[in-house]
Tab-separated table of C-alpha atoms and ligand atoms in Angstrom:
chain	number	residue	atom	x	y	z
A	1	UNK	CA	12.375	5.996	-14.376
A	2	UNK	CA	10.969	4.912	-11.186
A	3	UNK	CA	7.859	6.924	-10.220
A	4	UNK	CA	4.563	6.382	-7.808
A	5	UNK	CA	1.525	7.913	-7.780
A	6	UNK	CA	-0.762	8.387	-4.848
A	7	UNK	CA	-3.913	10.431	-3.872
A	8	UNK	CA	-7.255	9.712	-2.576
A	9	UNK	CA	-9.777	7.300	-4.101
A	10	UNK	CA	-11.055	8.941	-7.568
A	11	UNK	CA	-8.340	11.379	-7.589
A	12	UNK	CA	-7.087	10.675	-10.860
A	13	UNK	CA	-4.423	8.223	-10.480
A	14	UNK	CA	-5.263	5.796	-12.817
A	15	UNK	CA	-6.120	8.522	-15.754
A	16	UNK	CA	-2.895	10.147	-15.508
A	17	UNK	CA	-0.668	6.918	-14.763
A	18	UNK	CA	-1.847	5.026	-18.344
A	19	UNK	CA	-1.104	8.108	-19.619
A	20	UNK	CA	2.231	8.811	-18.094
A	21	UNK	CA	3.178	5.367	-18.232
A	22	UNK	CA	2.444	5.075	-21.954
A	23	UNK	CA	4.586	8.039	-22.647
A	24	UNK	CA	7.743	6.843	-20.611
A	25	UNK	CA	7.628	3.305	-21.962
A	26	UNK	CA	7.072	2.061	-18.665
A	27	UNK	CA	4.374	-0.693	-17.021
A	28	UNK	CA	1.735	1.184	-14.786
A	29	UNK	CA	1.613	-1.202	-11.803
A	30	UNK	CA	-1.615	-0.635	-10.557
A	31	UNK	CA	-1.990	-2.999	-7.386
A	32	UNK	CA	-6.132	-2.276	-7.523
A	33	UNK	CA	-6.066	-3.805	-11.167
A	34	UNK	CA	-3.699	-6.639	-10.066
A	35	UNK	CA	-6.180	-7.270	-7.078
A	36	UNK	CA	-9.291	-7.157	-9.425
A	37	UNK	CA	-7.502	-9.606	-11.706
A	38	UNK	CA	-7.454	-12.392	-8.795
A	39	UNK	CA	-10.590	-11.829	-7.323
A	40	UNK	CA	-12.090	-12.051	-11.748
A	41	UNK	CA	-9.306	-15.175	-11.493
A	42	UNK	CA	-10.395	-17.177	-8.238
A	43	UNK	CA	-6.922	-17.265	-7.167
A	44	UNK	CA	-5.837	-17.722	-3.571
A	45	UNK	CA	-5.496	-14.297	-3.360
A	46	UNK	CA	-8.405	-12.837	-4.953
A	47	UNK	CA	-10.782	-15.071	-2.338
A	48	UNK	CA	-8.460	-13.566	0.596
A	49	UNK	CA	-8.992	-9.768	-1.024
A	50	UNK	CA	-12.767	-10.167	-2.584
A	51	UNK	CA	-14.715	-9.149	0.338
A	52	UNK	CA	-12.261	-6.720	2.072
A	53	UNK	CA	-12.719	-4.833	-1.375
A	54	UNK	CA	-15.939	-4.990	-1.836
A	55	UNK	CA	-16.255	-3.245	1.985
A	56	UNK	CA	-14.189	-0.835	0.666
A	57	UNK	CA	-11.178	-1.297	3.311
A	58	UNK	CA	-7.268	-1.643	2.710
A	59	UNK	CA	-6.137	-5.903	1.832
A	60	UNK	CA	-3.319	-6.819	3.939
A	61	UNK	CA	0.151	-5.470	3.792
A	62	UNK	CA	1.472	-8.772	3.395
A	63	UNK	CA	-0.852	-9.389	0.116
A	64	UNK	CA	0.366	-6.236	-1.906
A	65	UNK	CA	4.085	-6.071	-0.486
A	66	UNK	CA	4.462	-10.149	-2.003
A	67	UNK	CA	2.637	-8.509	-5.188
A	68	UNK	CA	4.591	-5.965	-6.023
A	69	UNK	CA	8.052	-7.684	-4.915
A	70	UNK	CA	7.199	-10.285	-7.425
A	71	UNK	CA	5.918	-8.067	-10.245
A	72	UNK	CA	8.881	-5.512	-9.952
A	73	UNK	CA	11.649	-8.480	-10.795
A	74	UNK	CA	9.732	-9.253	-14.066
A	75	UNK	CA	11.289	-8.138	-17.096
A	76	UNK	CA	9.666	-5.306	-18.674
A	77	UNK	CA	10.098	-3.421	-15.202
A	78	UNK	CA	14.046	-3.569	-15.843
A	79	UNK	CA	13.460	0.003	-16.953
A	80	UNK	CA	11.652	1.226	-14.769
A	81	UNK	CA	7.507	1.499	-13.691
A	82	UNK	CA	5.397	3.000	-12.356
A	83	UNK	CA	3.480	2.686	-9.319
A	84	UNK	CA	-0.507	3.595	-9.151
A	85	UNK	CA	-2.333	3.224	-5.282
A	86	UNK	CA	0.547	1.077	-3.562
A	87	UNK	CA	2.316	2.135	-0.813
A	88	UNK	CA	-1.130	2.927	0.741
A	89	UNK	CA	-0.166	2.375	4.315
A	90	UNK	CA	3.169	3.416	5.962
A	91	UNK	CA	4.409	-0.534	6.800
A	92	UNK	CA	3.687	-0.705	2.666
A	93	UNK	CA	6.142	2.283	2.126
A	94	UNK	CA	8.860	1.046	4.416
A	95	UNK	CA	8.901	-2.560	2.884
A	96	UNK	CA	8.866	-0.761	-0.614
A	97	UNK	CA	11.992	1.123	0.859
A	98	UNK	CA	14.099	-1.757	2.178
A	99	UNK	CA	12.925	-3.925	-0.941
A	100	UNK	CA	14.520	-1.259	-3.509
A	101	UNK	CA	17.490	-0.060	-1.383
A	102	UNK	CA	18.100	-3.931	-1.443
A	103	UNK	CA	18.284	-3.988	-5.229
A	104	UNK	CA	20.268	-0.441	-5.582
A	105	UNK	CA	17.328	1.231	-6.573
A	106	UNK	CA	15.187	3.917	-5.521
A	107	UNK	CA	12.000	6.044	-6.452
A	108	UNK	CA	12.735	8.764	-8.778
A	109	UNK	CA	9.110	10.946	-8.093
A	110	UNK	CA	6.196	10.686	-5.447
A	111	UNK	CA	3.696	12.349	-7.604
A	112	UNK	CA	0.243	12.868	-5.016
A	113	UNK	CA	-2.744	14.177	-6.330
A	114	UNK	CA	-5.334	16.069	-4.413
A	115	UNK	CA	-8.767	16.715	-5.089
A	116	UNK	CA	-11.782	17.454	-2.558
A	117	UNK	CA	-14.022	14.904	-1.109
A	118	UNK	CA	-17.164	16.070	-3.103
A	119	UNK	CA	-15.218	16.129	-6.160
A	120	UNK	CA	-13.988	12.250	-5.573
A	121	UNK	CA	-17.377	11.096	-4.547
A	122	UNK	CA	-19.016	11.975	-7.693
A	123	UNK	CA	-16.045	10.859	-9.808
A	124	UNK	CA	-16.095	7.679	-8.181
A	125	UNK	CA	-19.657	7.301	-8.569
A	126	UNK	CA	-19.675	8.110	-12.368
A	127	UNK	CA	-16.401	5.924	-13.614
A	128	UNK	CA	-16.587	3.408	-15.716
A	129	UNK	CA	-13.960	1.382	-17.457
A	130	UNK	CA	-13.429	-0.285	-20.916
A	131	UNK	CA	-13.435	-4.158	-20.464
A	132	UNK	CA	-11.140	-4.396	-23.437
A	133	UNK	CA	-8.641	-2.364	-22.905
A	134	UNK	CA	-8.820	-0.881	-19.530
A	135	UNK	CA	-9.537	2.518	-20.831
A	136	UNK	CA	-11.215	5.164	-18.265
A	137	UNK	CA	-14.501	6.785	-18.519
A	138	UNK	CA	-16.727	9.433	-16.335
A	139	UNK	CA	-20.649	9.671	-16.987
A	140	UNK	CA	-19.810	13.450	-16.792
A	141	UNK	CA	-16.107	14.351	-17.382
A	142	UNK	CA	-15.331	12.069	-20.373
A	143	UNK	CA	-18.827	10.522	-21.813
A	144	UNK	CA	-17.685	7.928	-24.636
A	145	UNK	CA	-19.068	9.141	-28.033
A	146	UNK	CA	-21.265	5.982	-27.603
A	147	UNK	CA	-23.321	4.970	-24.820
A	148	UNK	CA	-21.576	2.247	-22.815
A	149	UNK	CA	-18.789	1.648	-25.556
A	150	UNK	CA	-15.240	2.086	-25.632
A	151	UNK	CA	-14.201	5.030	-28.072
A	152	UNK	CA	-10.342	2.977	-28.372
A	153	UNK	CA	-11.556	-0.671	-29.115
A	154	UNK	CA	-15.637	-0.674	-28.990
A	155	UNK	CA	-15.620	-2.932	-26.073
A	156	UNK	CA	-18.111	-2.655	-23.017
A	157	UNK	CA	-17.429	-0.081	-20.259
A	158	UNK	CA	-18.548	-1.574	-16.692
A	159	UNK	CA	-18.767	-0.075	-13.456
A	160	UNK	CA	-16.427	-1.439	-10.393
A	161	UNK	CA	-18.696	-3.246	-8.074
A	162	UNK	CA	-16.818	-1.165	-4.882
A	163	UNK	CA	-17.624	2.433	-6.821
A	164	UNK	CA	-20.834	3.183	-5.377
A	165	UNK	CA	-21.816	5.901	-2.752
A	166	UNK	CA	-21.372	3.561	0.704
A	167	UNK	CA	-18.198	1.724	-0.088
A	168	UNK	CA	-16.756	4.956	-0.960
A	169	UNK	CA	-17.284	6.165	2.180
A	170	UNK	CA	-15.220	3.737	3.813
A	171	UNK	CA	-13.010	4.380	0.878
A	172	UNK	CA	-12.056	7.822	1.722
A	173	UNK	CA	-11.700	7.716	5.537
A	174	UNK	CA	-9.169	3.781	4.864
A	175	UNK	CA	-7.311	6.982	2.909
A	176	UNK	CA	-7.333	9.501	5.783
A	177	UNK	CA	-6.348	6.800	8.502
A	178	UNK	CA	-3.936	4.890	6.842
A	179	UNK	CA	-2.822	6.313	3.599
A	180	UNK	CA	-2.703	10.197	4.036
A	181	UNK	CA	0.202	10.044	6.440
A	182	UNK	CA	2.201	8.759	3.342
A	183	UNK	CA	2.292	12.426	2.475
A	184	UNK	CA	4.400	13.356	5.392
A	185	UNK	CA	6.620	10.102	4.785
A	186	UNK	CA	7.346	11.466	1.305
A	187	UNK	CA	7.926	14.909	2.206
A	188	UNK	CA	10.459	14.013	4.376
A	189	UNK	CA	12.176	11.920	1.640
A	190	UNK	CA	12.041	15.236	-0.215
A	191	UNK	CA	10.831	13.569	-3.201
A	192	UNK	CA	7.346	14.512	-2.952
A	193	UNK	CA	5.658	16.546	-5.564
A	194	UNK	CA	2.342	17.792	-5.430
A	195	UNK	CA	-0.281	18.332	-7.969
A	196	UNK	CA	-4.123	19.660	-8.166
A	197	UNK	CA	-6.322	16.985	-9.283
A	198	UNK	CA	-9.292	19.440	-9.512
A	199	UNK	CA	-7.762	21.002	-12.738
A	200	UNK	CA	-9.271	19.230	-15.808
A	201	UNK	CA	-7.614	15.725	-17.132
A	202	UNK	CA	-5.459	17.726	-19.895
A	203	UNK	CA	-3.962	19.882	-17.461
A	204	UNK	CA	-3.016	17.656	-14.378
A	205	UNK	CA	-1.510	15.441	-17.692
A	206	UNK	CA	0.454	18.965	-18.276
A	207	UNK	CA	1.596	19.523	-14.572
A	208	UNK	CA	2.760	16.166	-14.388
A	209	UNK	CA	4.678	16.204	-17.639
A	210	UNK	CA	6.772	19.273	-16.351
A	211	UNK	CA	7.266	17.588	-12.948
A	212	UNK	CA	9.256	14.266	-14.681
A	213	UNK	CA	10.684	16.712	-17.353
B	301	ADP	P1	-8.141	6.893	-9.213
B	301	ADP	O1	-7.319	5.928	-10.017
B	301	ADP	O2	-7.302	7.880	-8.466
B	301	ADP	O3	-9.150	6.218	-8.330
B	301	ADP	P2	-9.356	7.613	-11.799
B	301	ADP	O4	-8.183	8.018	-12.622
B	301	ADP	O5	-9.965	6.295	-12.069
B	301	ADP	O6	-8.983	7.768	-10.249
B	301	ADP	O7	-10.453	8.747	-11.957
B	301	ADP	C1	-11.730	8.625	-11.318
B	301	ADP	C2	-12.826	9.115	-12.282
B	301	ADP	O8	-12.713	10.527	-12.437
B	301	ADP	C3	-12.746	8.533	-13.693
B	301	ADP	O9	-14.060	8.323	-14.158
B	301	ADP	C4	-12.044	9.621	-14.496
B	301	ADP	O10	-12.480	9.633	-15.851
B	301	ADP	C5	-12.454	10.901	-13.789
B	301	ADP	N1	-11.371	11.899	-13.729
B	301	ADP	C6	-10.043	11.681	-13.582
B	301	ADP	N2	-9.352	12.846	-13.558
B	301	ADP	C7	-10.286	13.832	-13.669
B	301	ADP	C8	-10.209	15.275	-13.713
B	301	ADP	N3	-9.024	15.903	-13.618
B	301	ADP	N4	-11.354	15.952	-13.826
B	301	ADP	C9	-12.560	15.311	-13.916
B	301	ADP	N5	-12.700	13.961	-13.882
B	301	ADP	C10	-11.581	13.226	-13.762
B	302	ADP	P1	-9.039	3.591	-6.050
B	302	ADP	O1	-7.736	4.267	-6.165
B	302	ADP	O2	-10.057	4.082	-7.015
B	302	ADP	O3	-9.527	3.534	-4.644
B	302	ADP	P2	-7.815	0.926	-6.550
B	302	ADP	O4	-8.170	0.249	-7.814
B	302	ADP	O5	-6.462	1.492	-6.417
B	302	ADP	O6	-8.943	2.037	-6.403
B	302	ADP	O7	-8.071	-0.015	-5.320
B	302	ADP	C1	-9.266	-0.745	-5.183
B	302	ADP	C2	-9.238	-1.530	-3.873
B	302	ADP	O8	-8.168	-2.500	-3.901
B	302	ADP	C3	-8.960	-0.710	-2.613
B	302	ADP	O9	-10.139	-0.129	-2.089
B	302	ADP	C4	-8.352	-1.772	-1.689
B	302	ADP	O10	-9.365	-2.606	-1.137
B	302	ADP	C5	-7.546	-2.606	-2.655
B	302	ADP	N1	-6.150	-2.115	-2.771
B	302	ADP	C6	-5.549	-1.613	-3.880
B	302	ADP	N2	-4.274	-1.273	-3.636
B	302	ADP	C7	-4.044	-1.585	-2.321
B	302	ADP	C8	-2.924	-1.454	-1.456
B	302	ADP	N3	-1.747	-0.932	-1.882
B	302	ADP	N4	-3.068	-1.861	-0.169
B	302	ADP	C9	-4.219	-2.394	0.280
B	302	ADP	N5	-5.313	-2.524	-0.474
B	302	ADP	C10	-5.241	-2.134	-1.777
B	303	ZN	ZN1	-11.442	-0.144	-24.837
């Protein structure tokens, strides 16, 4: 199963991919994780992308395409994956197209999740991550039953460095200029599904689920 996941900054994406993705067997390609990764790394790429993410603007097309054309062809994506917040512009989308249709593949489910502004802004602000294992956290919406530590493997939850009130700004209108119009692409693919990210985690998990079958 081939799927993608998109939707604004905080919407949810990464919640309901690890989930998703642990349930179908299949790697959640998350090009913001593979990004964070370099820039933690010092790699070539991570100096190119550290201070466009930090601003809180889109890394260039050319970056993520060569990213996820090279992490696709590795092994445990022979059956399948799952991609979390890439295509986020349309030249993205088009390369993914060409790139797949070259292999005899395709995308089985656009899965975009919506929430409003307000609603992202505070779950943006409030997220914090495990450093362990990657698991997701929300000063409000899922508190760990320890301050700061990871309920799955006790390690320490951090904040992103670009989750704070300015960057997300510039966050959310990189998403309305150059990824929103991704809807529209999808649609007319007619392999777009949509789902409310304002329902509670358990639920949007539940939509989801009857979405893929
Ligand atoms: P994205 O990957 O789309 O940026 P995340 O999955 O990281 O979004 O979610 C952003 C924050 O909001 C996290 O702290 C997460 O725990 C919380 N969150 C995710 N889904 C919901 C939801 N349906 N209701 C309330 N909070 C949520
Ligand atoms: P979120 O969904 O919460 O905004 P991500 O972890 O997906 O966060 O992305 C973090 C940052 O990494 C983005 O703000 C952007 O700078 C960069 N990034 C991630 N994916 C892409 C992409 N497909 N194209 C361009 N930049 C990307
Ligand atoms: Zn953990």
């Amino acid at each position: 199963m081939k799927l993608l996941f998109m939707g604004p900054p905080g919407a949810g994406k990464g919640t309901q991919a690890r989930r998703i993705a642990e349930k179908y067997g299949i790697p959640q390609l998350s090009t913001g994780d593979m990004l964070r990764a370099a820039v933690k790394a010092g790699s070539e790429i991570g100096l190119k992308a550290k201070a466009v993410m930090e601003s809180g603007g889109l890394v260039s097309d050319e970056i993520v395409i060569g990213i996820i054309a090279a992490r696709t062809l590795e092994p445990d994506c022979a059956g399948g994956f799952l991609l979390d917040g890439f295509p986020r512009t349309v030249a993205q989308a088009e390369a993914l197209d060409r790139m797949l249709k070259e292999r005899g593949h395709a995308i089985d489910h656009v899965v975009d999740l919506a929430a409003d502004n307000e609603a992202l802004v505070q779950r943006i602000t409030g997220r914090s991550t495990c450093a362990g294992c990657g698991e997701g956290y929300h000063r409000e919406f899922k508190k760990p039953r320890q301050a700061d530590v990871c309920d799955q493997c006790g390690g320490q939850l951090v904040q992103r460095a670009d989750d704070n009130e300015e960057t997300v700004r510039n966050r959310l209108s990189a998403y309305q200029q150059q990824t929103a119009p991704l809807i529209d692409y999808y649609r007319r693919q007619g392999n777009l599904k949509s789902v409310d990210g304002m329902l509670p985690m358990d639920q949007v998990f539940s939509a989801i689920c009857a979405i893929l079958g």
